[in-house]
Amino acid sequence: MSGTVRLLLAWAALMALLALTLGAAFLPLGPAKPWIAFAIATAKAALVLWFFMEMRSERGLARLAMLAGFVWLAILFALTATDYLTRAWMT
Amino acid sequence: MAEEERFAPFADAARARDADRLGMLIFLASEIMLFGGIFAAALALRLEHGPDYAAAAGHLKLWLGTANTAILLTSSLMAALAVEAARAGAPRRAARALLAALLLGCAFLAVKGVEYAGEYREGLMPGTATAHFDGPAQTLFMNLYFVGTGLHAVHVTIGILLMAMAALSQRARQDRNAMLIGNVALYWHLVDVVWLFLYPTLYLAGVR
Amino acid sequence: MTDEPRFEHPPEEAATSYLADGYSLRSWFLTTDHKRIALLYLVSITFFFLVGAGAAALIRLDLLTPQGDLLSNDGYNRAFSIHGIVMVWFFLIPAIPNVLGNFLVPIMIGARDLAFPRLNLLSWYIYILSGLLTLYVVVGGGVDTGWTFYTPLSSVYANGAVVATIVAVFISGFSTILTGLNFIVTIHKLRAPGMTWSRLPLFIWSHYAVSIIFVLATPVLAITLLLVAAERLIGIGVFDPRLGGDPLLFQHLFWFYSHPAVYIMVLPALGVVSELITAAAHKRIFGYWFVAFASIAIAVIGFMVWGHHMFVSGQSVYASAVFSFLSIAVAVPSAIKVYNWTVTLYKADIAIDAPLLFALGFIGLFVAGGLTGLMLAMLAIDVHVTDTYFVVAHFHYIMVGGSVTAFFGGLHFWWPKITGRLYNETLARIAAILILIGFNITFFPQFMLGYEGMPRRYHVYPPEFQVLHVISSMGAALLAIGYAMPAVYLIWSLLPGGRRAPANPWGASGLEWTTSSPPPQHNFIGQPVVVRQPYDYPLAHPVSRDDG
């Protein structure tokens, strides 16, 4: 598969996911809605990273460097949420 | 300049390119952390004031936000194609793709401007009018929206300038390794990725 | 084998040193040589150390009497705020990485410079720009928020140049990020042939770990401070409960940076001490991989403990329990290092020089600071001593007793390499001992003050605390003499007629000791090739080299 075709396919997948996330937002999914929205956003980001940012042809080090920010953000969000989600338990 | 001095402190060009790219990726990791603060603030607000968060997000122009997502994704595609073209030894095609990416970036800013103008008229801007908000948490959501998208728009502007610089540089276009274009494209993709997460955080949260 | 010369030609004859390579201002201020930039940093951080120390002197003088006769309430607030801000961001954080790290990271891995030399110079200019802005704050009204900028004090109530200070710290962050980026790329991409990861000096491992923190923590501080400035200027309300915001969110974001920032200050110190101990013991370090990975573990776990600053803030007690556990966990890798240094010294043929005295002082003070840190990590104790002098004493044991002592130790150890001159060893030993004694007299009474209830950031206190405060202030005077002494004999060594240093005055291993003192412009004559493990005592040929 030529590089250009691969990029075009990735773009098409991204557009499909955008349509999907927009459609899902209007479905009665209740509390699962934000989870689905962020799961699709993560999938889109993964496509951008993998194809557009060429992580597919990079070696381990570059992938690690790219991933580090996301992993560290997960630490920030998880431990901050530990506080916000359990504050109500105190009273 | 002696041949071995050209890539100093590196021994050869390949290693210098490797280092440039790694440096860019590490810089992008720090950019991710910068926006992380905004996302953490949104997370805290959503956890503490869930209903207000959704109600305020309903004021945003979902369709403009969606259009902007599509614009930015397409622009990213153009940047990736520019890298592809430069590597293939097609400097003119690379310049055209960069120009397309850059114009789409401008289109993104234009749509954003239209959005901001509409929000100004509706009194959603910080400090202009807050009468139709139910409670301060909704105002806070709007403020956070302006800070988050504003910071993002600053990055879009920087990205556009960088792409213009790359498009104008003959050396960058003719570089078969696409070093400058490649690194500028990396930056542009990251700006795109940040938006991919701003979209559900801000716009989709308001859909009922 | 051991008596053979390490080079066929003494390098002194082969190349001009980096110090002799141009004497114009331009050759310094537009240099891209990492060694010269390190010296630019050395001069600038020394200046900011004096600014911070001046504020500290005001604080200790004011605390001599229970009424706080010297400064007004406002003046006292400004003094401790400037002391904290200048010492943290303009001295401690850049001290070891930007002076010793800048000088040594490329040399230790056998490179001719950092990966991005011009970026390195830019880092220094950014640092200077932010430093000038901070000086403007000092003279232009001051700031009274403390170095922590807690909201809503900083966003609503504080007077003074809060926004200017925030901008200064924000700008200095760019300098830090660029330095970290430069180190990471350098360590990955510029190691000499044969310099495998298992041969890296521990100084390099700790600088790698600290660079991770530089890159990933600093941007969070940047955005947090921007939000505070936006709050103060246009009232966006992210941290304002009246607008639905949450002041605790500020503390979460601030400490997500600032707790790792403590490790920014102490990790490079740990690296310095590993070098000092092995060189004095003339032994391979005990448990190389444990010490190396302890640095990485401290950097990573250090990001997960920030909530221990918020135990009494209204944070969920369940979150506090999690943070308490993680905080205790981070003591494990720190303890591993201390044990391994001790075992390295055990039954060694120890050379008791000034650098070792500093290193031993470091270990003692770091243990005291670390153990009190464990106490503070426990919820029940922390509630009792939060915001007292116990906390002040604890973090000064780590940041001053730890980092500053290690910085002085490193400066003494590598001074002959950096300048090519030998200093007066007797005076250096006296200074090392004086600093240790002065430090303990200054800060140990503060543990007692804090445990009895003396709150931090107050300058009016009950008279029964006066004795301990006076002892502390007297200790500070002694400490000041200890810190001033090296300035005298180190500068003295630079005067014409000062004793020249040989390439390896300590008989230490490591690439930096195989090149001349001071090193030539590109660090080595030819490309060094590493064939030995690190710390391969007794010394044989640590390197072989081609005829470049």
Tab-separated table of N, CA and C in Angstrom, chain C residues 7 11 15 34-35 104-113 192 510-516 519-529 543 545 548:
chain	number	residue	atom	x	y	z
C	7	PHE	N	47.741	8.671	28.349
C	7	PHE	CA	47.750	9.174	26.973
C	7	PHE	C	49.161	9.094	26.437
C	11	PRO	N	47.497	15.719	27.115
C	11	PRO	CA	46.571	16.551	26.364
C	11	PRO	C	46.821	18.038	26.545
C	15	ALA	N	46.015	20.668	22.951
C	15	ALA	CA	44.924	21.560	22.581
C	15	ALA	C	44.784	22.684	23.594
C	34	HIS	N	29.093	24.119	26.056
C	34	HIS	CA	28.356	23.796	27.285
C	34	HIS	C	29.150	24.126	28.524
C	35	LYS	N	30.500	24.081	28.434
C	35	LYS	CA	31.312	24.350	29.610
C	35	LYS	C	31.263	25.830	29.978
C	104	LEU	N	29.188	18.622	32.961
C	104	LEU	CA	29.675	17.245	33.029
C	104	LEU	C	28.921	16.252	32.163
C	105	VAL	N	27.631	16.486	31.893
C	105	VAL	CA	26.872	15.464	31.163
C	105	VAL	C	27.555	15.107	29.839
C	106	PRO	N	27.914	16.093	28.988
C	106	PRO	CA	28.576	15.684	27.740
C	106	PRO	C	29.935	15.025	27.985
C	107	ILE	N	30.710	15.561	28.936
C	107	ILE	CA	32.059	15.007	29.140
C	107	ILE	C	31.975	13.584	29.661
C	108	MET	N	31.038	13.357	30.601
C	108	MET	CA	30.951	12.026	31.220
C	108	MET	C	30.532	10.946	30.229
C	109	ILE	N	29.804	11.341	29.178
C	109	ILE	CA	29.403	10.312	28.214
C	109	ILE	C	30.284	10.354	26.965
C	110	GLY	N	31.311	11.179	26.998
C	110	GLY	CA	32.259	11.204	25.891
C	110	GLY	C	31.773	11.963	24.672
C	111	ALA	N	30.927	12.990	24.885
C	111	ALA	CA	30.445	13.794	23.770
C	111	ALA	C	31.181	15.136	23.737
C	112	ARG	N	31.085	15.836	22.617
C	112	ARG	CA	31.784	17.119	22.558
C	112	ARG	C	30.908	18.271	23.005
C	113	ASP	N	29.600	18.058	23.064
C	113	ASP	CA	28.716	19.123	23.556
C	113	ASP	C	27.359	18.497	23.841
C	192	ALA	N	29.387	8.085	23.754
C	192	ALA	CA	30.567	7.665	22.996
C	192	ALA	C	30.458	6.182	22.658
C	510	GLY	N	36.061	7.576	35.513
C	510	GLY	CA	35.113	8.456	34.825
C	510	GLY	C	35.815	9.200	33.720
C	511	LEU	N	35.100	9.379	32.601
C	511	LEU	CA	35.718	9.982	31.420
C	511	LEU	C	36.223	11.393	31.682
C	512	GLU	N	35.521	12.130	32.563
C	512	GLU	CA	35.926	13.528	32.740
C	512	GLU	C	37.344	13.624	33.276
C	513	TRP	N	37.835	12.574	33.972
C	513	TRP	CA	39.179	12.640	34.543
C	513	TRP	C	40.241	12.168	33.555
C	514	THR	N	39.825	11.737	32.366
C	514	THR	CA	40.821	11.318	31.391
C	514	THR	C	41.225	12.459	30.466
C	515	THR	N	40.502	13.551	30.532
C	515	THR	CA	40.865	14.694	29.696
C	515	THR	C	41.567	15.716	30.578
C	516	SER	N	42.144	16.721	29.944
C	516	SER	CA	42.965	17.647	30.711
C	516	SER	C	42.100	18.523	31.609
C	519	PRO	N	39.311	21.098	30.480
C	519	PRO	CA	39.242	20.328	29.237
C	519	PRO	C	39.446	21.205	28.009
C	520	PRO	N	39.880	20.604	26.900
C	520	PRO	CA	39.986	21.365	25.662
C	520	PRO	C	38.609	21.748	25.137
C	521	GLN	N	38.595	22.570	24.113
C	521	GLN	CA	37.349	23.141	23.603
C	521	GLN	C	36.294	22.074	23.311
C	522	HIS	N	36.708	20.972	22.702
C	522	HIS	CA	35.737	19.926	22.389
C	522	HIS	C	35.854	18.738	23.345
C	523	ASN	N	36.296	19.023	24.548
C	523	ASN	CA	36.318	18.066	25.661
C	523	ASN	C	37.392	17.002	25.558
C	524	PHE	N	37.564	16.411	24.386
C	524	PHE	CA	38.547	15.337	24.231
C	524	PHE	C	39.336	15.584	22.952
C	525	ILE	N	40.537	15.034	22.939
C	525	ILE	CA	41.282	15.021	21.694
C	525	ILE	C	40.901	13.719	21.008
C	526	GLY	N	40.153	13.824	19.948
C	526	GLY	CA	39.666	12.601	19.313
C	526	GLY	C	38.458	12.065	20.048
C	527	GLN	N	37.863	11.032	19.493
C	527	GLN	CA	36.648	10.460	20.083
C	527	GLN	C	37.023	9.377	21.094
C	528	PRO	N	36.701	9.572	22.374
C	528	PRO	CA	37.006	8.506	23.328
C	528	PRO	C	36.168	7.263	23.061
C	529	VAL	N	36.743	6.116	23.333
C	529	VAL	CA	36.026	4.850	23.200
C	529	VAL	C	36.063	4.174	24.565
C	543	VAL	N	39.676	4.165	29.372
C	543	VAL	CA	39.322	4.388	27.976
C	543	VAL	C	40.492	4.014	27.098
C	545	ARG	N	41.684	5.173	23.055
C	545	ARG	CA	41.254	6.200	22.122
C	545	ARG	C	41.966	6.030	20.790
C	548	GLY	N	42.557	10.727	16.827
C	548	GLY	CA	41.650	11.569	16.048
C	548	GLY	C	42.318	12.792	15.516
